């Protein structure tokens, strides 16, 4: 979700979630603009986690890492997701967030399957090294506890079917003091292909009994989320790709878990209004730089328009917008009176990819423990990671 779950998009999702709370008038919730006026005293609508930021970049206070952790104006719970492979660096990053009061919740990402992360021993392949995983989580929990900040763990099932780690890692995270564990029910090798293995979430819930277990994978609708909880017994859900271009999915999720049958079924005019508001928030996030804000919005266009009758030329044009005036003109040229297209607008978002052999450091699979040579290599890998 890099480049997606920044402060502007989190704000849209949070506003939509608040609209699904019991007692919120449907007429208010129906307007993308009015959603901004919907507030709650705490966060019954859920927690909206930042883009993943590298621990080293944060410790070095790179401008991009500091931008990533800057919350939206009304962010009730400031949730920051950290990535790292060196226990000392991760601990220092957590210390910065806590001592400078920059986070109310910290999540450690051990779920990323992309090669640039796994080839450094990070993300979904890191829990294979039991001592490294435990050292990172224990150190991070200890630092977070100094400020009373809960620290959580997100992970995958393992590297591949022959190198599963999730049950053991779940118990280690529990013993280390994590507030909860979340499982994306795929291996790193599966990337985002095929179907998530919800049965693995059920096994993790049966194994980890002292802290909540959250499930992740293939939640495209509120019905999917309710089914996951019913099928696996998990304590909650984590949504990633399912909300791309659909911040109103959180209206549905909050309503469903409150026992309401309310669901958002937006026509294209509503979608266009949300997209326009997203553009304004992105420009604000870019310190008023219209060009930068709109360039960062482009990746969202295909997700927003999925299922609606919008020609190829119009889609291509919207994917190249560079100003609000340009966006307004191109949205205004669409047939905005289209109703919700049903299933065509739902389901898979983005590229699922295909199964692939994960990239790991040389000798990574030879042992479950870290030796001196690998420890040095991991420290160098942490030093070489930049940005967010």
Short mmCIF file of C-alpha atoms in Angstrom, two decimals:
data_model
loop_
_atom_site.label_atom_id
_atom_site.label_comp_id
_atom_site.label_asym_id
_atom_site.label_seq_id
_atom_site.Cartn_x
_atom_site.Cartn_y
_atom_site.Cartn_z
CA UNK A 1 0.00 0.00 0.00
CA UNK A 2 3.04 2.27 -0.43
CA UNK A 3 1.97 5.51 -2.03
CA UNK A 4 -1.69 4.72 -1.29
CA UNK A 5 -2.39 4.94 2.44
CA UNK A 6 -0.96 8.42 2.93
CA UNK A 7 -2.67 11.02 5.12
CA UNK A 8 -5.17 12.22 2.46
CA UNK A 9 -6.45 8.73 1.66
CA UNK A 10 -6.57 7.76 5.32
CA UNK A 11 -8.68 10.85 5.95
CA UNK A 12 -11.17 9.84 3.25
CA UNK A 13 -11.38 6.30 4.61
CA UNK A 14 -11.80 7.47 8.19
CA UNK A 15 -14.56 9.92 7.24
CA UNK A 16 -16.33 7.17 5.33
CA UNK A 17 -16.01 4.80 8.29
CA UNK A 18 -17.50 7.36 10.64
CA UNK A 19 -20.45 7.64 8.29
CA UNK A 20 -21.21 3.97 8.95
CA UNK A 21 -21.44 4.40 12.71
CA UNK A 22 -24.87 3.84 14.29
CA UNK A 23 -26.86 7.05 14.52
CA UNK A 24 -25.21 8.86 11.63
CA UNK A 25 -27.91 10.21 9.35
CA UNK A 26 -27.88 8.67 5.88
CA UNK A 27 -28.46 12.05 4.26
CA UNK A 28 -25.29 13.41 5.85
CA UNK A 29 -23.28 10.33 4.95
CA UNK A 30 -24.35 10.46 1.32
CA UNK A 31 -22.21 13.50 0.51
CA UNK A 32 -18.45 13.28 0.10
CA UNK A 33 -18.12 16.88 1.28
CA UNK A 34 -20.37 16.41 4.29
CA UNK A 35 -18.39 13.38 5.40
CA UNK A 36 -15.71 15.76 6.66
CA UNK A 37 -18.16 17.06 9.27
CA UNK A 38 -18.77 13.64 10.78
CA UNK A 39 -16.71 13.24 13.95
CA UNK A 40 -16.39 10.79 16.80
CA UNK A 41 -14.93 11.24 20.28
CA UNK A 42 -12.73 8.16 19.94
CA UNK A 43 -12.15 5.69 17.10
CA UNK A 44 -14.94 3.10 16.97
CA UNK A 45 -14.55 3.39 13.21
CA UNK A 46 -11.20 1.58 13.32
CA UNK A 47 -7.51 2.40 12.97
CA UNK A 48 -6.00 3.66 9.72
CA UNK A 49 -2.32 2.80 9.41
CA UNK A 50 0.30 4.88 7.62
CA UNK A 51 2.37 3.79 4.67
CA UNK A 52 5.32 1.63 5.68
CA UNK A 53 8.32 3.76 6.69
CA UNK A 54 11.84 2.35 7.02
CA UNK A 55 13.34 2.57 10.48
CA UNK A 56 16.69 3.89 9.26
CA UNK A 57 15.10 6.66 7.21
CA UNK A 58 13.03 7.68 10.20
CA UNK A 59 16.00 7.70 12.58
CA UNK A 60 17.86 9.86 10.07
CA UNK A 61 14.79 12.09 9.74
CA UNK A 62 14.70 11.98 5.97
CA UNK A 63 12.16 14.50 4.66
CA UNK A 64 10.05 11.77 3.04
CA UNK A 65 9.93 9.62 6.17
CA UNK A 66 8.85 12.61 8.24
CA UNK A 67 6.17 13.40 5.66
CA UNK A 68 4.90 9.80 5.83
CA UNK A 69 4.39 9.93 9.59
CA UNK A 70 2.70 13.36 9.55
CA UNK A 71 -0.94 12.71 10.47
CA UNK A 72 -4.04 14.13 8.86
CA UNK A 73 -5.58 17.06 10.78
CA UNK A 74 -8.30 15.00 12.49
CA UNK A 75 -6.39 11.75 12.94
CA UNK A 76 -7.72 10.50 16.27
CA UNK A 77 -5.28 7.59 16.47
CA UNK A 78 -1.92 8.28 14.81
CA UNK A 79 -0.87 4.86 13.57
CA UNK A 80 2.61 4.35 12.08
CA UNK A 81 3.85 1.21 10.34
CA UNK A 82 7.57 0.48 10.61
CA UNK A 83 9.86 -1.75 8.59
CA UNK A 84 13.36 -2.76 9.64
CA UNK A 85 15.83 -5.64 9.83
CA UNK A 86 18.19 -4.40 12.56
CA UNK A 87 16.89 -4.59 16.16
CA UNK A 88 18.82 -1.53 17.33
CA UNK A 89 17.60 0.63 14.47
CA UNK A 90 13.97 -0.46 14.86
CA UNK A 91 14.20 0.23 18.57
CA UNK A 92 15.64 3.71 17.91
CA UNK A 93 12.82 4.45 15.46
CA UNK A 94 10.20 3.43 18.01
CA UNK A 95 11.95 5.54 20.64
CA UNK A 96 11.75 8.58 18.35
CA UNK A 97 8.04 8.06 17.72
CA UNK A 98 7.28 7.64 21.42
CA UNK A 99 9.50 10.29 23.01
CA UNK A 100 8.45 12.91 20.46
CA UNK A 101 4.77 11.95 20.76
CA UNK A 102 4.39 11.17 17.06
CA UNK A 103 2.31 7.97 17.30
CA UNK A 104 -0.52 6.43 19.32
CA UNK A 105 -0.04 3.00 17.74
CA UNK A 106 2.96 1.36 16.06
CA UNK A 107 2.73 -1.63 13.73
CA UNK A 108 5.75 -3.71 12.69
CA UNK A 109 5.49 -4.97 9.11
CA UNK A 110 6.65 -8.55 8.61
CA UNK A 111 4.27 -9.08 5.72
CA UNK A 112 5.81 -7.35 2.72
CA UNK A 113 6.66 -9.82 -0.11
CA UNK A 114 8.37 -7.48 -2.58
CA UNK A 115 11.90 -8.50 -3.65
CA UNK A 116 13.61 -5.23 -2.66
CA UNK A 117 12.51 -5.94 0.92
CA UNK A 118 12.88 -9.73 1.14
CA UNK A 119 16.32 -9.83 -0.49
CA UNK A 120 17.53 -7.82 2.51
CA UNK A 121 16.01 -10.33 4.92
CA UNK A 122 13.03 -8.11 5.71
CA UNK A 123 9.28 -8.30 5.45
CA UNK A 124 7.68 -11.70 5.09
CA UNK A 125 10.95 -13.66 5.19
CA UNK A 126 12.28 -12.20 8.46
CA UNK A 127 10.33 -14.39 10.94
CA UNK A 128 12.29 -17.39 9.57
CA UNK A 129 15.12 -16.11 11.77
CA UNK A 130 13.60 -16.70 15.17
CA UNK A 131 16.20 -14.85 17.24
CA UNK A 132 16.12 -11.82 14.94
CA UNK A 133 12.31 -11.65 14.94
CA UNK A 134 12.16 -11.94 18.72
CA UNK A 135 14.88 -9.32 19.24
CA UNK A 136 13.12 -6.81 17.00
CA UNK A 137 9.69 -7.30 18.57
CA UNK A 138 10.92 -7.38 22.17
CA UNK A 139 13.03 -4.26 21.73
CA UNK A 140 10.26 -2.38 19.96
CA UNK A 141 7.66 -3.37 22.57
CA UNK A 142 9.98 -2.23 25.38
CA UNK A 143 10.46 1.20 23.81
CA UNK A 144 6.77 1.61 22.99
CA UNK A 145 5.81 0.66 26.55
CA UNK A 146 7.80 3.62 27.89
CA UNK A 147 5.13 5.88 26.41
CA UNK A 148 2.17 3.54 26.85
CA UNK A 149 1.95 3.02 23.09
CA UNK A 150 0.61 -0.36 21.90
CA UNK A 151 2.83 -2.15 19.40
CA UNK A 152 1.44 -4.74 17.01
CA UNK A 153 2.75 -7.21 14.43
CA UNK A 154 1.58 -7.93 10.90
CA UNK A 155 2.97 -10.99 9.13
CA UNK A 156 2.43 -13.58 6.41
CA UNK A 157 2.22 -17.35 6.72
CA UNK A 158 5.88 -17.71 5.87
CA UNK A 159 8.31 -17.76 2.97
CA UNK A 160 6.63 -20.61 1.08
CA UNK A 161 4.77 -23.82 1.87
CA UNK A 162 8.02 -25.48 2.98
CA UNK A 163 9.02 -22.61 5.25
CA UNK A 164 5.93 -21.63 7.26
CA UNK A 165 6.52 -19.43 10.29
CA UNK A 166 3.23 -17.86 11.30
CA UNK A 167 2.21 -20.08 14.24
CA UNK A 168 5.62 -19.88 15.89
CA UNK A 169 5.94 -16.16 15.11
CA UNK A 170 2.49 -15.52 16.55
CA UNK A 171 3.47 -17.15 19.83
CA UNK A 172 6.79 -15.28 19.92
CA UNK A 173 5.02 -11.95 19.31
CA UNK A 174 2.54 -12.77 22.08
CA UNK A 175 5.33 -13.65 24.49
CA UNK A 176 7.24 -10.48 23.53
CA UNK A 177 4.28 -8.30 24.52
CA UNK A 178 2.69 -7.40 21.19
CA UNK A 179 -0.82 -5.99 21.57
CA UNK A 180 -2.13 -8.07 18.67
CA UNK A 181 -0.97 -10.06 15.66
CA UNK A 182 -2.42 -9.76 12.17
CA UNK A 183 -2.01 -12.44 9.51
CA UNK A 184 -2.16 -11.95 5.76
CA UNK A 185 -3.07 -15.51 4.91
CA UNK A 186 -0.63 -16.03 2.05
CA UNK A 187 3.06 -16.88 1.86
CA UNK A 188 5.65 -14.53 0.40
CA UNK A 189 5.91 -16.90 -2.58
CA UNK A 190 2.20 -16.51 -3.32
CA UNK A 191 2.55 -12.71 -3.42
CA UNK A 192 -1.12 -11.65 -3.97
CA UNK A 193 -2.10 -14.52 -6.25
CA UNK A 194 -4.78 -17.17 -5.75
CA UNK A 195 -7.02 -17.15 -2.71
CA UNK A 196 -6.05 -16.25 0.82
CA UNK A 197 -5.95 -19.26 3.17
CA UNK A 198 -8.49 -18.23 5.77
CA UNK A 199 -8.09 -21.59 7.49
CA UNK A 200 -4.59 -20.46 8.51
CA UNK A 201 -6.12 -17.48 10.32
CA UNK A 202 -8.29 -19.94 12.22
CA UNK A 203 -5.25 -22.03 13.18
CA UNK A 204 -3.42 -18.93 14.37
CA UNK A 205 -6.42 -17.92 16.48
CA UNK A 206 -6.46 -21.38 18.06
CA UNK A 207 -2.72 -21.11 18.79
CA UNK A 208 -2.39 -17.52 20.00
CA UNK A 209 -4.90 -17.21 22.82
CA UNK A 210 -3.73 -14.33 25.03
CA UNK A 211 -3.91 -11.44 22.54
CA UNK A 212 -6.26 -10.63 19.65
CA UNK A 213 -5.68 -12.15 16.23
CA UNK A 214 -6.69 -10.17 13.14
CA UNK A 215 -7.24 -11.59 9.67
CA UNK A 216 -6.20 -10.15 6.32
CA UNK A 217 -6.57 -11.27 2.73
CA UNK A 218 -9.34 -11.11 0.11
CA UNK A 219 -11.68 -8.76 1.95
CA UNK A 220 -13.40 -7.04 -0.95
CA UNK A 221 -16.73 -6.34 0.78
CA UNK A 222 -18.34 -6.05 4.19
CA UNK A 223 -19.79 -9.51 3.63
CA UNK A 224 -16.26 -10.88 3.18
CA UNK A 225 -15.18 -9.33 6.47
CA UNK A 226 -18.13 -10.73 8.39
CA UNK A 227 -17.55 -14.15 6.80
CA UNK A 228 -13.87 -14.12 7.76
CA UNK A 229 -14.69 -13.47 11.41
CA UNK A 230 -17.40 -16.12 11.39
CA UNK A 231 -15.25 -18.73 9.61
CA UNK A 232 -12.00 -18.22 11.51
CA UNK A 233 -13.00 -16.86 14.91
CA UNK A 234 -10.55 -13.96 14.46
CA UNK A 235 -11.05 -10.82 16.54
CA UNK A 236 -11.08 -8.34 13.68
CA UNK A 237 -9.96 -7.71 10.13
CA UNK A 238 -7.28 -5.77 8.29
CA UNK A 239 -8.15 -4.32 4.88
CA UNK A 240 -5.56 -3.45 2.25
CA UNK A 241 -6.14 -3.62 -1.51
CA UNK A 242 -9.90 -3.92 -1.12
CA UNK A 243 -10.24 -0.21 -0.31
CA UNK A 244 -8.23 1.07 -3.25
CA UNK A 245 -10.48 3.51 -5.06
CA UNK A 246 -13.27 2.66 -2.60
CA UNK A 247 -12.87 4.55 0.68
CA UNK A 248 -16.63 4.04 1.18
CA UNK A 249 -15.89 0.35 1.79
CA UNK A 250 -15.29 1.41 5.40
CA UNK A 251 -18.84 2.75 5.64
CA UNK A 252 -19.99 -0.75 4.76
CA UNK A 253 -17.57 -2.45 7.16
CA UNK A 254 -18.49 -0.33 10.17
CA UNK A 255 -22.19 -0.66 9.42
CA UNK A 256 -21.95 -4.44 8.96
CA UNK A 257 -20.15 -5.02 12.25
CA UNK A 258 -22.75 -2.82 13.96
CA UNK A 259 -25.45 -5.12 12.62
CA UNK A 260 -26.73 -2.71 9.97
CA UNK A 261 -27.59 -3.72 6.41
CA UNK A 262 -26.64 -0.31 5.07
CA UNK A 263 -24.21 -0.41 2.12
CA UNK A 264 -22.81 2.33 -0.09
CA UNK A 265 -23.67 1.79 -3.76
CA UNK A 266 -22.29 4.99 -5.32
CA UNK A 267 -23.13 6.25 -8.77
CA UNK A 268 -20.40 7.86 -10.83
CA UNK A 269 -21.32 11.39 -9.72
CA UNK A 270 -20.60 10.42 -6.09
CA UNK A 271 -17.34 8.73 -7.14
CA UNK A 272 -16.31 11.89 -9.00
CA UNK A 273 -17.03 14.02 -5.93
CA UNK A 274 -14.86 11.77 -3.74
CA UNK A 275 -12.11 11.82 -6.36
CA UNK A 276 -12.26 15.63 -6.46
CA UNK A 277 -12.00 15.85 -2.68
CA UNK A 278 -9.11 13.38 -2.76
CA UNK A 279 -7.33 15.71 -5.20
CA UNK A 280 -7.77 18.69 -2.86
CA UNK A 281 -6.40 16.73 0.09
CA UNK A 282 -3.43 15.51 -1.96
CA UNK A 283 -2.55 19.07 -2.94
CA UNK A 284 -2.74 20.18 0.70
CA UNK A 285 -0.50 17.22 1.62
CA UNK A 286 1.97 18.38 -1.04
CA UNK A 287 2.16 21.82 0.58
CA UNK A 288 0.03 23.36 -2.13
CA UNK A 289 1.98 21.90 -5.05
CA UNK A 290 -0.83 21.11 -7.51
CA UNK A 291 1.41 19.25 -9.91
CA UNK A 292 2.85 16.94 -7.28
CA UNK A 293 -0.49 16.33 -5.61
CA UNK A 294 -2.17 15.38 -8.88
CA UNK A 295 0.74 13.20 -10.01
CA UNK A 296 0.43 11.21 -6.78
CA UNK A 297 -3.32 10.89 -7.34
CA UNK A 298 -2.98 9.37 -10.81
CA UNK A 299 -2.41 5.84 -9.54
CA UNK A 300 -5.86 5.92 -7.93
CA UNK A 301 -7.79 6.72 -11.11
CA UNK A 302 -8.26 3.20 -12.48
CA UNK A 303 -9.35 1.97 -9.04
CA UNK A 304 -11.99 4.68 -8.65
CA UNK A 305 -13.36 4.10 -12.16
CA UNK A 306 -13.39 0.29 -12.05
CA UNK A 307 -16.70 -1.01 -13.42
CA UNK A 308 -18.07 2.31 -14.65
CA UNK A 309 -18.65 3.02 -18.33
CA UNK A 310 -15.70 5.30 -19.03
CA UNK A 311 -13.96 5.05 -22.39
CA UNK A 312 -10.32 4.23 -22.85
CA UNK A 313 -9.41 7.74 -23.98
CA UNK A 314 -11.11 9.28 -20.94
CA UNK A 315 -9.35 6.85 -18.58
CA UNK A 316 -6.00 7.60 -20.20
CA UNK A 317 -6.63 11.33 -19.91
CA UNK A 318 -7.55 11.12 -16.24
CA UNK A 319 -4.37 9.14 -15.61
CA UNK A 320 -2.40 12.17 -16.80
CA UNK A 321 -4.14 15.03 -14.97
CA UNK A 322 -1.80 17.73 -13.70
CA UNK A 323 -4.10 20.41 -12.26
CA UNK A 324 -7.49 20.80 -10.60
CA UNK A 325 -8.77 22.61 -13.66
CA UNK A 326 -7.68 19.69 -15.83
CA UNK A 327 -9.33 17.22 -13.44
CA UNK A 328 -12.56 19.20 -13.35
CA UNK A 329 -12.72 19.37 -17.14
CA UNK A 330 -12.13 15.65 -17.58
CA UNK A 331 -14.56 14.62 -14.87
CA UNK A 332 -17.15 17.02 -16.28
CA UNK A 333 -16.91 15.31 -19.66
CA UNK A 334 -18.02 11.96 -18.21
CA UNK A 335 -21.57 10.65 -18.03
CA UNK A 336 -21.88 11.24 -14.31
CA UNK A 337 -25.49 10.03 -14.11
CA UNK A 338 -24.41 6.39 -14.26
CA UNK A 339 -25.74 4.26 -11.37
CA UNK A 340 -23.64 1.86 -9.35
CA UNK A 341 -22.48 -0.94 -11.72
CA UNK A 342 -22.69 -3.71 -9.12
CA UNK A 343 -20.14 -6.50 -9.06
CA UNK A 344 -18.17 -4.90 -11.89
CA UNK A 345 -16.98 -2.25 -9.40
CA UNK A 346 -16.07 -4.77 -6.71
CA UNK A 347 -13.60 -7.60 -6.23
CA UNK A 348 -9.89 -7.72 -7.02
CA UNK A 349 -8.06 -4.38 -7.05
CA UNK A 350 -4.66 -3.84 -8.59
CA UNK A 351 -2.32 -6.55 -9.80
CA UNK A 352 -2.51 -9.93 -8.12
CA UNK A 353 0.75 -11.12 -9.65
CA UNK A 354 1.77 -14.74 -9.90
CA UNK A 355 3.53 -17.08 -7.48
CA UNK A 356 7.29 -16.60 -7.50
CA UNK A 357 10.38 -17.80 -5.68
CA UNK A 358 11.11 -15.23 -2.96
CA UNK A 359 14.43 -13.41 -3.05
CA UNK A 360 16.30 -13.97 0.23
CA UNK A 361 19.87 -13.29 1.37
CA UNK A 362 22.40 -15.98 0.51
CA UNK A 363 22.31 -18.74 3.13
CA UNK A 364 19.09 -17.42 4.68
CA UNK A 365 17.30 -20.77 4.63
CA UNK A 366 20.25 -22.80 5.97
CA UNK A 367 19.42 -22.06 9.60
CA UNK A 368 16.66 -20.59 11.74
CA UNK A 369 19.21 -18.45 13.59
CA UNK A 370 21.39 -15.44 12.68
CA UNK A 371 25.17 -15.83 12.55
CA UNK A 372 27.74 -13.03 12.76
CA UNK A 373 28.11 -12.73 8.98
CA UNK A 374 24.37 -12.38 8.41
CA UNK A 375 24.05 -9.95 11.32
CA UNK A 376 26.66 -7.69 9.72
CA UNK A 377 24.94 -7.95 6.34
CA UNK A 378 21.59 -7.00 7.89
CA UNK A 379 23.13 -3.97 9.56
CA UNK A 380 24.54 -2.86 6.20
CA UNK A 381 21.17 -3.49 4.54
CA UNK A 382 19.49 -1.26 7.12
CA UNK A 383 22.03 1.47 6.47
CA UNK A 384 21.45 1.31 2.73
CA UNK A 385 17.67 1.64 2.90
CA UNK A 386 16.47 5.15 2.26
CA UNK A 387 13.20 6.98 1.76
CA UNK A 388 10.03 5.51 3.21
#
